[in-house]
Short mmCIF file of C-alpha atoms and ligand atoms in Angstrom, two decimals:
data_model
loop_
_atom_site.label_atom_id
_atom_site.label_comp_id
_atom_site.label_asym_id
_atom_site.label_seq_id
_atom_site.Cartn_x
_atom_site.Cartn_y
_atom_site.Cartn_z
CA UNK A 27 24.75 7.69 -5.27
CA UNK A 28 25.68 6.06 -8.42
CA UNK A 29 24.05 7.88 -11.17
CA UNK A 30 24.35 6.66 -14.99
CA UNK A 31 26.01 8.79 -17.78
CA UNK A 32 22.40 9.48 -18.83
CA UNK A 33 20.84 10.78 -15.56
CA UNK A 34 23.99 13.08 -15.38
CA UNK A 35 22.69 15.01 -18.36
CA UNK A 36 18.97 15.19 -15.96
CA UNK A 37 21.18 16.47 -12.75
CA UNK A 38 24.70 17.40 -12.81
CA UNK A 39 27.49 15.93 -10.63
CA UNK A 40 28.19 18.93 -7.48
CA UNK A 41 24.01 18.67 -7.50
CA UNK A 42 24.24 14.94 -6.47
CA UNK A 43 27.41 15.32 -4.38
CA UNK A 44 25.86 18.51 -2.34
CA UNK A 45 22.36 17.09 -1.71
CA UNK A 46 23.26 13.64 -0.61
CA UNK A 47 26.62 14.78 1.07
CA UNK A 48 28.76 12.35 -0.35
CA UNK A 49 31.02 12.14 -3.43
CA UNK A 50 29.86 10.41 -6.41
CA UNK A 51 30.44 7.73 -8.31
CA UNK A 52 29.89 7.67 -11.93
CA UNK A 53 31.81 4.86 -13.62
CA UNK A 54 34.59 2.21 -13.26
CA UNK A 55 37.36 3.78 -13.94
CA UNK A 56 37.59 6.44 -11.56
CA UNK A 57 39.60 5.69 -8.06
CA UNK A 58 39.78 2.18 -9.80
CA UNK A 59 42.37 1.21 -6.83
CA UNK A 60 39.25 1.18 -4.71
CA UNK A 61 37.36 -1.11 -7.30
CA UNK A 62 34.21 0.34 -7.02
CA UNK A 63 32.17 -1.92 -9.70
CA UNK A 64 32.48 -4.57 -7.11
CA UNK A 65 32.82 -2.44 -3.13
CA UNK A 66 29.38 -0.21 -3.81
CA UNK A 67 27.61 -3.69 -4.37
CA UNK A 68 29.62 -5.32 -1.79
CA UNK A 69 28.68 -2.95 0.42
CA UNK A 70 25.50 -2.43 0.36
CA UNK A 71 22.40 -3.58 2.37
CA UNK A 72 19.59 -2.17 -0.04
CA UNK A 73 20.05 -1.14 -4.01
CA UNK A 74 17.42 1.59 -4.97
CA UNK A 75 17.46 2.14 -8.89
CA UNK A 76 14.91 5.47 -9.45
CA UNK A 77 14.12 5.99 -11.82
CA UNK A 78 14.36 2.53 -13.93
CA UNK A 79 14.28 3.38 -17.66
CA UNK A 80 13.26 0.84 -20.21
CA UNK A 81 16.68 0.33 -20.69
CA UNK A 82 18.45 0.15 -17.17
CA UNK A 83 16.14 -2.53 -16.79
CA UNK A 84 16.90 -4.46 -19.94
CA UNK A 85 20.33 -4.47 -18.93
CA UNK A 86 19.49 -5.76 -15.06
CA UNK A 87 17.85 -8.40 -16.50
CA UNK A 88 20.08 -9.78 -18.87
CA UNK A 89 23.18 -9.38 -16.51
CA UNK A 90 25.50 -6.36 -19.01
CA UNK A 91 27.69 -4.50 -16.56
CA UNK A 92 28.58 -1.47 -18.98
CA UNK A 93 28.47 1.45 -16.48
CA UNK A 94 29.00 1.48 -12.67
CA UNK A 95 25.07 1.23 -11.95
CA UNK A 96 25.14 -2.32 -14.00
CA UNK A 97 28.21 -3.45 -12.14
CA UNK A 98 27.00 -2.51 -8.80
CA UNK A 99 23.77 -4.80 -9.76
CA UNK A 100 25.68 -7.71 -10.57
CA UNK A 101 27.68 -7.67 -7.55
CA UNK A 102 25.15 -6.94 -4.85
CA UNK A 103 23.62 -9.52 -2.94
CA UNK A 104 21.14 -7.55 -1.08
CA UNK A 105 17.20 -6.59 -1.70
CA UNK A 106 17.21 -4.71 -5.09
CA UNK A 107 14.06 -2.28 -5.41
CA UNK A 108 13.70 -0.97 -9.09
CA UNK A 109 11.18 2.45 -9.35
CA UNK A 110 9.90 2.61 -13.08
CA UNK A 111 9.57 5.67 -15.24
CA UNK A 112 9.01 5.90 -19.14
CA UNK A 113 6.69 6.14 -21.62
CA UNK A 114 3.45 4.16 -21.62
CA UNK A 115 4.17 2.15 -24.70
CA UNK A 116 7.96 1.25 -23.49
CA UNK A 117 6.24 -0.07 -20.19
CA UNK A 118 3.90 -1.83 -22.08
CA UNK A 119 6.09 -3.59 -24.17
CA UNK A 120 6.61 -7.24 -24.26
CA UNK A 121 10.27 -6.51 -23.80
CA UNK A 122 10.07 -4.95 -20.77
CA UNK A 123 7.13 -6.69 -19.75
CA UNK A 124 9.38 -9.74 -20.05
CA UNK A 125 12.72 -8.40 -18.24
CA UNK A 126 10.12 -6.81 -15.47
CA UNK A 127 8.81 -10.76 -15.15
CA UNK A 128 12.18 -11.91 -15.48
CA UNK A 129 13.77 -9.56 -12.77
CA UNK A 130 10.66 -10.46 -10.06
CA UNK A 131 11.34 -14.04 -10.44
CA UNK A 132 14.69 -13.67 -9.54
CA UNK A 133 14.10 -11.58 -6.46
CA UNK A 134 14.02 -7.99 -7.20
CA UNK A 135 11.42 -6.16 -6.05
CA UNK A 136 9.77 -4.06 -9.45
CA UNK A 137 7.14 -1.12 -8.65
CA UNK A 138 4.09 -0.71 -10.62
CA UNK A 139 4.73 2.35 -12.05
CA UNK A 140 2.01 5.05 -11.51
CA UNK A 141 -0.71 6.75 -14.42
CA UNK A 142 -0.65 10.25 -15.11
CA UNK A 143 1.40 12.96 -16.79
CA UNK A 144 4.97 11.65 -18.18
CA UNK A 145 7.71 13.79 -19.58
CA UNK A 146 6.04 15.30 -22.60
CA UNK A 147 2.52 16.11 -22.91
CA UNK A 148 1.69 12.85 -22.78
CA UNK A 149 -0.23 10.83 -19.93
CA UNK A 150 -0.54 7.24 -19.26
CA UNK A 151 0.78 4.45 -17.23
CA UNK A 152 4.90 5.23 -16.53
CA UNK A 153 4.99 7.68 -13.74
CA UNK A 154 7.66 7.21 -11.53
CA UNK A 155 5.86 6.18 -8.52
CA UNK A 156 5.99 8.85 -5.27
CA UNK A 157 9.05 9.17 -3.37
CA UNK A 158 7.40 8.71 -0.44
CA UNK A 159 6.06 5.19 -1.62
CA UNK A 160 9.10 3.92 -3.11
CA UNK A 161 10.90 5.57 0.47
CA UNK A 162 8.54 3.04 2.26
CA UNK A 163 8.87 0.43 0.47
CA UNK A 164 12.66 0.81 0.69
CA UNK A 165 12.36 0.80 4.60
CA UNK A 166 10.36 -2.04 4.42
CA UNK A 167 13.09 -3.96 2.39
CA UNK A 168 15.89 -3.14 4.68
CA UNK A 169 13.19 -4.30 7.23
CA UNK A 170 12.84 -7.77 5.94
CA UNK A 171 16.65 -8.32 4.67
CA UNK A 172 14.96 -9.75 1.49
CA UNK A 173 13.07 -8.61 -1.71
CA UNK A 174 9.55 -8.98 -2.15
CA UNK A 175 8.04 -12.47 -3.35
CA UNK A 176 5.66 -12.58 -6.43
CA UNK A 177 3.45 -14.44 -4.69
CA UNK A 178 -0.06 -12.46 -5.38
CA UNK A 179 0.50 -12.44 -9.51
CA UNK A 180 -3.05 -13.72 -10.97
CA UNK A 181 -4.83 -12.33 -7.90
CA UNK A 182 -7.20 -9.69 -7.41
CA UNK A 183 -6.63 -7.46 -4.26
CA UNK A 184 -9.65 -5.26 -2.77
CA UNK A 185 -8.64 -2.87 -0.30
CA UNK A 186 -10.67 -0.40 1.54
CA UNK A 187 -8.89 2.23 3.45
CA UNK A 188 -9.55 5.82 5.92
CA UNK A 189 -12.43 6.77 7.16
CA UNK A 190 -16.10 7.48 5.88
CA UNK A 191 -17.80 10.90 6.15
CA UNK A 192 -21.36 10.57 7.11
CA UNK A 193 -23.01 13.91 5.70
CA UNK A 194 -25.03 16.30 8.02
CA UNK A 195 -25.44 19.10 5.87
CA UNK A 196 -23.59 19.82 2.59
CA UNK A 197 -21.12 20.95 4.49
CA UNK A 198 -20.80 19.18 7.91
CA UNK A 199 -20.03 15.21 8.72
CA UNK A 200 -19.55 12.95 11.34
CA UNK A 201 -15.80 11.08 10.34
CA UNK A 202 -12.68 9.75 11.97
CA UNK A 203 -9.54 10.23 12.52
CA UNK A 204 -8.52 7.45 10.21
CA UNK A 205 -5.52 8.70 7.92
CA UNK A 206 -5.83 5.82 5.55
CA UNK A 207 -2.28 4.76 5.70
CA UNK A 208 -2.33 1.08 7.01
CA UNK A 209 -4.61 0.35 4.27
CA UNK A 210 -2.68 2.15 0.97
CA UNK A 211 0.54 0.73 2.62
CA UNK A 212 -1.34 -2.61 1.91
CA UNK A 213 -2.47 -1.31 -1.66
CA UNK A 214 0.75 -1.03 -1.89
CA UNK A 215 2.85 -3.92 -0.91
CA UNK A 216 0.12 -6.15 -2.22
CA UNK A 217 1.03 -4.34 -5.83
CA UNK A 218 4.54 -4.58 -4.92
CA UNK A 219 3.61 -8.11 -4.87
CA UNK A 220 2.05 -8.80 -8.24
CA UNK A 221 -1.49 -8.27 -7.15
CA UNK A 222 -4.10 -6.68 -8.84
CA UNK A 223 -5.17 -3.93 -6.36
CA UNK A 224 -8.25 -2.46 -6.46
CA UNK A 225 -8.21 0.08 -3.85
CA UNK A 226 -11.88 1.66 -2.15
CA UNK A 227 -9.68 5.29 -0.56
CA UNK A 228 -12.47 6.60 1.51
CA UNK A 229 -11.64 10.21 2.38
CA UNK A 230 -7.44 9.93 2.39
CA UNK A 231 -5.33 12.61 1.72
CA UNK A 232 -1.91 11.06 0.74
CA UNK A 233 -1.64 10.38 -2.83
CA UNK A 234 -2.58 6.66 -4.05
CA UNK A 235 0.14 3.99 -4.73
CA UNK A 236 1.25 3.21 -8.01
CA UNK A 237 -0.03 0.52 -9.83
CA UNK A 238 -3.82 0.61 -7.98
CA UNK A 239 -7.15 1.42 -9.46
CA UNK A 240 -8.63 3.90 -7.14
CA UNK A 241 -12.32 4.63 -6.53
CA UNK A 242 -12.98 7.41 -4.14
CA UNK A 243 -15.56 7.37 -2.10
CA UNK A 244 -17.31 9.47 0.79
CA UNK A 245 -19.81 7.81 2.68
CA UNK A 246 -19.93 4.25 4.37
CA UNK A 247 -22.84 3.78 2.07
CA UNK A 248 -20.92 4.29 -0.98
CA UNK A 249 -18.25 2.52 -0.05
CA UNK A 250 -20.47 -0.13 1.09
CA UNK A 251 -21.97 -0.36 -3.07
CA UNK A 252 -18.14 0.31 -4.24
CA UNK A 253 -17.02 -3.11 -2.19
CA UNK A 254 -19.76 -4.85 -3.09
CA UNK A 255 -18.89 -4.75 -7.12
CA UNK A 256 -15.19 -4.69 -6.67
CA UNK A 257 -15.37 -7.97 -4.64
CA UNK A 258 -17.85 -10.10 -7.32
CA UNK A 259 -14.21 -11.20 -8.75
CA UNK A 260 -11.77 -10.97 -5.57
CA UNK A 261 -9.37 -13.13 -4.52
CA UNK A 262 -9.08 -11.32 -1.28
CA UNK A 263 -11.43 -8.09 0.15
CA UNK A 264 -9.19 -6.45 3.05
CA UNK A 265 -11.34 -4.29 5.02
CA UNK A 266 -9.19 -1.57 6.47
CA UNK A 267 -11.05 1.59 6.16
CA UNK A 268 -12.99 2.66 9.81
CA UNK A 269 -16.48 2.33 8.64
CA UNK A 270 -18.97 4.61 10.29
CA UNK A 271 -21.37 2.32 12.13
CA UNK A 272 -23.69 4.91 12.69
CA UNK A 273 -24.69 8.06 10.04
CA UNK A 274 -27.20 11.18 11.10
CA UNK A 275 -31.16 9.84 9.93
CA UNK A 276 -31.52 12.79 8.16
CA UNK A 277 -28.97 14.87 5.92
CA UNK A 278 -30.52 18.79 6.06
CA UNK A 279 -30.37 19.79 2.48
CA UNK A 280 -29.37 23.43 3.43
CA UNK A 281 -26.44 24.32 5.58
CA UNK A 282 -27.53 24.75 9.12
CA UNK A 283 -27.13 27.96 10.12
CA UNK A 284 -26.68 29.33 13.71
CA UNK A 285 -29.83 31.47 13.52
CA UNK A 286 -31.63 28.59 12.23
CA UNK A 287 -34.05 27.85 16.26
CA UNK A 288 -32.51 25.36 18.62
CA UNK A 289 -30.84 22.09 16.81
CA UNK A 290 -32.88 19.06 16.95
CA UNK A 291 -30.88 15.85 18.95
CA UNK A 292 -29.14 14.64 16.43
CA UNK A 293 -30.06 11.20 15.36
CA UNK A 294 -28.87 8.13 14.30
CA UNK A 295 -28.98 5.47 12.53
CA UNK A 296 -27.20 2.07 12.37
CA UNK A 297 -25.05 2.00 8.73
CA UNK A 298 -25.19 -1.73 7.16
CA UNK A 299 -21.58 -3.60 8.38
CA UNK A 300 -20.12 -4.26 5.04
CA UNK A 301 -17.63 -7.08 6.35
CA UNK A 302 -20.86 -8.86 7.69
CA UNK A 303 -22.88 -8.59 4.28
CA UNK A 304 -19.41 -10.15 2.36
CA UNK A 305 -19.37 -13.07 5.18
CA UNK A 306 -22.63 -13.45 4.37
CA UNK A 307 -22.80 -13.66 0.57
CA UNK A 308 -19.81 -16.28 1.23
CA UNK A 309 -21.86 -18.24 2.91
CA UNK A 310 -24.35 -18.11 0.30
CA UNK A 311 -21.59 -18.69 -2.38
CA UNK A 312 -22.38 -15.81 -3.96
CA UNK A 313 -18.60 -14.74 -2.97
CA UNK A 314 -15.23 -16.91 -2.44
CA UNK A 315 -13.26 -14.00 -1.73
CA UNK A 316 -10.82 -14.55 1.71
CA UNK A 317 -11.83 -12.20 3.97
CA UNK A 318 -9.65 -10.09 6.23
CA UNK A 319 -11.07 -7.54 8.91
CA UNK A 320 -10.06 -5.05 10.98
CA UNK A 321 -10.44 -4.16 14.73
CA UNK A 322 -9.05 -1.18 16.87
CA UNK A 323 -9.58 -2.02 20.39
CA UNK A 324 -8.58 -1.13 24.14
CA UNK A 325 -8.66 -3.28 26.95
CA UNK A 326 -11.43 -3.01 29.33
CA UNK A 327 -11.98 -4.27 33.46
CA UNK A 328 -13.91 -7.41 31.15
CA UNK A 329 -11.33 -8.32 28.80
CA UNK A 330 -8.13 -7.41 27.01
CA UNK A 331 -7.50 -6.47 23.50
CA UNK A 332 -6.55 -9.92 22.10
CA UNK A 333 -9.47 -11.85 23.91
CA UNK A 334 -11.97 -8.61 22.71
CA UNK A 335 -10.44 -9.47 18.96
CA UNK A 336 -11.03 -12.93 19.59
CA UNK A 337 -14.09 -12.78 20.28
CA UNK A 338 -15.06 -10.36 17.04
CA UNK A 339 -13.19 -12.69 14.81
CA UNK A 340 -15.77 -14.95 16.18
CA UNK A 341 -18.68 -12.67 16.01
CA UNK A 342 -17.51 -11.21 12.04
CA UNK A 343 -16.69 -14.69 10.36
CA UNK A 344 -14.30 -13.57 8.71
CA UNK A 345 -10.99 -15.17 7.87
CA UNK A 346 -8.31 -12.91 9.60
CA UNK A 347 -9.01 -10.01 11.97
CA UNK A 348 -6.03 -7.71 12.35
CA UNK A 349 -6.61 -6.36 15.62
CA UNK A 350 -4.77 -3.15 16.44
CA UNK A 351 -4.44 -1.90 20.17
CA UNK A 352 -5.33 1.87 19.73
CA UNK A 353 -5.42 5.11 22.34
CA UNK A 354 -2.45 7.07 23.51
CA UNK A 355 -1.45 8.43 20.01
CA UNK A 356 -1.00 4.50 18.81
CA UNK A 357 -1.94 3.94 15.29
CA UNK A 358 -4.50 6.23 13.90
CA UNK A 359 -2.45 8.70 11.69
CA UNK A 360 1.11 7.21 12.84
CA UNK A 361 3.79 5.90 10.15
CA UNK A 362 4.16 2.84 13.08
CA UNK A 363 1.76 -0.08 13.65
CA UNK A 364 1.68 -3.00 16.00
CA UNK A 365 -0.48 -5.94 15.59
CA UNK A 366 -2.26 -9.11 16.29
CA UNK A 367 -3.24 -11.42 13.26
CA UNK A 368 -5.86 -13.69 14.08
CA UNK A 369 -7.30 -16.69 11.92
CA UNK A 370 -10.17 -18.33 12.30
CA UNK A 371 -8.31 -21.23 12.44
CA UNK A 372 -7.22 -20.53 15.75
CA UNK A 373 -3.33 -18.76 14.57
CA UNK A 374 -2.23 -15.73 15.96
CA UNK A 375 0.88 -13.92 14.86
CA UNK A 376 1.99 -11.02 17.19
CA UNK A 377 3.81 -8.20 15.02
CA UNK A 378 5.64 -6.04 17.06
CA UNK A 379 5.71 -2.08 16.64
CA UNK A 380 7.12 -1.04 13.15
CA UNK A 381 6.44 0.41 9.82
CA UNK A 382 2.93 -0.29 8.79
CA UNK A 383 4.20 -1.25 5.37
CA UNK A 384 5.79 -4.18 7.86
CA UNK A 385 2.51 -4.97 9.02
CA UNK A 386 1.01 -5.05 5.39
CA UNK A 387 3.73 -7.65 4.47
CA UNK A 388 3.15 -10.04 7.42
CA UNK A 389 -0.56 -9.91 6.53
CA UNK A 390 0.38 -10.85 2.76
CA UNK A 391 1.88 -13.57 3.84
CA UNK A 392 -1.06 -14.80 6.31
CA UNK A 393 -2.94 -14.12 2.87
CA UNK A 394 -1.20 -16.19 0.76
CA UNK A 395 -0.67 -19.07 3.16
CA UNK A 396 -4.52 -19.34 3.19
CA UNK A 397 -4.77 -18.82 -0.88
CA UNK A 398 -1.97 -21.75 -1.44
CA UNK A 399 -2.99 -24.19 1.17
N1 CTP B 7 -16.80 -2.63 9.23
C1 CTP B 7 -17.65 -2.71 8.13
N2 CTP B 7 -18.83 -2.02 8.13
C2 CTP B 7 -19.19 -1.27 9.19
C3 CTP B 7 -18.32 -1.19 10.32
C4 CTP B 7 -17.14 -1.89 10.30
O1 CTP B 7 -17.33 -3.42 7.18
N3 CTP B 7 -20.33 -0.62 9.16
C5 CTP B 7 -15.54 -3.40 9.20
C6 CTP B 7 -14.30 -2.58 9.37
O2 CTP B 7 -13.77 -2.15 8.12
C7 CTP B 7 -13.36 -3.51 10.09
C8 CTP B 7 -14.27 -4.41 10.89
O3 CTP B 7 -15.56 -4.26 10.30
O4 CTP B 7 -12.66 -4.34 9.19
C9 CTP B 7 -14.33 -4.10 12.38
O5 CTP B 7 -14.98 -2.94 12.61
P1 CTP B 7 -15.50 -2.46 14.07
O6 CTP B 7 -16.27 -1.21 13.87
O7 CTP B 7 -14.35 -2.39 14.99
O8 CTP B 7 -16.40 -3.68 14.50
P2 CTP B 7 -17.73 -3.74 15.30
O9 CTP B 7 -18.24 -5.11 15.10
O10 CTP B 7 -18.60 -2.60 14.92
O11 CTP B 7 -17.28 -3.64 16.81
P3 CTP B 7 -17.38 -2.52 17.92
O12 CTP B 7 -18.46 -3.00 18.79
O13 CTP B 7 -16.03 -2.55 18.57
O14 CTP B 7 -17.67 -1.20 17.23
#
């Protein structure tokens, strides 16, 4: 914990030292026999700085070393993850536009911040981004042993994530048990990563990343319509919501009640497979977006999970199929993912079981392979 002199007059000292159980450092001077402007850097695997004002980051990017925070900066050689808070017009800044440009190129890994209320009764873009999101994408950095590259700047990200609700009253649906988080862990390292993220959240619970323009929708139908326009200018549409293939033929306008006479079967119908309508209008050229699918599958007595992924890579047309094996508790609603990313041209990279936000950064970089070569 190294806080500066100005986020001591936000939280005292014993309030730092008691919650994190350790003592705190504050500047340079104190226990100076231990040199700690240069041993906290030293010694660290990961640098979190949250919340990054206007001017912390100013200073990271020009290289002062006033305070112990600054010196700890200079000195550390590991992934540096900076969380952004202030006002909208400080973000927006050329200034701090600049140093946040400045500070990517070098390495450090800069959060979007998020929109909403700030510290007065103002709202706008300078949130500080969840601590849950800025907790994964610490893991994530300790993960890899490196920042995050700026490698999707310029490019426009659709994501679609969770599951669709297929309405069978105004009250009942047909869903999944899709939590949404492999795909807003991809919003959100795909932000993380300079993108432009427009993320389709169909039906997810956890709050939205920073830095992402959300639509919220319901039904696969509406999500269907909601991909369709956000993908006219894509660089990349990454299908990882679990689309309802089938919805109920008829919605009852009333809420069914149990006195209502014996339910009719219910019936269904086939939904339109959104994946297949984008492969599709690329063929057409109505579309240049890559396209990257998604598959949950078990083995069967015909096949196993990589040959059934193979052969819907094959059947889809799309450009990557992420094939997950699912069943026994594995990956619907769990923080841990593993993975299979096929290409159509004929790669396969095997991701073992770890954070999904690991998962979203090996598919990144399958994406931007394919958008540089
Ligand atoms: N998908 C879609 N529209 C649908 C259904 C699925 O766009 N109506 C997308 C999913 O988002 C996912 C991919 O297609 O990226 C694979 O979905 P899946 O339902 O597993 O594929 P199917 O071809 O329906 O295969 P299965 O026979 O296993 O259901």
């Amino acid at each position: 914990m190294v806080p500066t002199a100005a986020a001591l007059n936000f939280v005292g000292r014993a309030t730092w030292e008691a919650l994190s159980h350790h003592p705190v450092a504050t500047d340079v001077f104190t226990d100076a026999h231990e040199v700690p402007h240069v041993a906290i850097g030293r010694r660290a695997d990961l640098v979190v700085v949250a919340p990054a004002t206007a001017d912390l980051l100013a200073k990271a990017a020009h290289g002062l070393a006033d305070d112990l925070l600054t010196n700890t900066l200079l000195t550390a050689r590991c992934p540096v993850l900076f969380a952004p808070a202030m006002h909208t017009e400080m973000w927006e800044h050329p200034a701090t536009a600049d140093n946040v440009a400045l500070l990517r190129r070098r390495g450090a890994t800069v959060l979007e911040p998020g929109v909403g209320r700030l510290t007065g009764s103002d709202t706008g873009k300078g949130r500080l981004p969840e601590p849950a999101e800025i907790a994964r994408i610490a893991e994530l950095l300790l993960h890899l042993g490196h920042g995050l590259p700026a490698d999707l700047v310029g490019r426009h990200v659709v994501v679609t994530a969770g599951g669709t609700r297929e309405a069978l009253d105004p009250v009942r649906f047909l869903g999944n048990r899709s939590s949404g988080r492999q795909g807003f862990d991809l919003a959100s390292v795909a932000a993380a990563r300079g993108a432009r993220v427009t993320l389709l959240a169909a039906n997810v619970e956890a709050p939205p990343p920073a830095g992402t323009e959300v639509v919220n929708v319901i039904s696969a139908e509406a999500l269907r319509e909601a991909t369709h326009t956000a993908a006219k200018d894509a660089d990349v549409v990454i299908m990882a919501a679990a689309v309802a293939d089938f919805r109920p033929a008829t919605v009852v306008e009333h809420k069914i009640k149990k006195s209502d006479a014996d339910p009719e079967p219910l019936v269904l119908i086939r939904n339109p497979d959104i994946l297949a309508e984008l492969v599709e209008a690329k063929r057409e050229g109505r579309l240049s977006a890559l396209l990257v699918g998604f598959a949950a599958e078990t083995g069967d007595a015909e096949a196993d999970v990589i040959s059934h992924g193979r052969a819907k890579l094959a059947r889809k047309g799309c450009d990557l199929l992420v094939v997950n094996a699912v069943g026994e508790g594995k990956a619907f609603g769990q923080p841990d993912n593993a993975a299979v990313i096929l290409g159509a041209d004929g790669s396969e990279t095997d991701i073992p079981l770890g954070p999904k936000t690991v998962l979203a950064a090996a598919i990144c970089d399958a994406i931007v392979i394919r958008l540089t070569s």
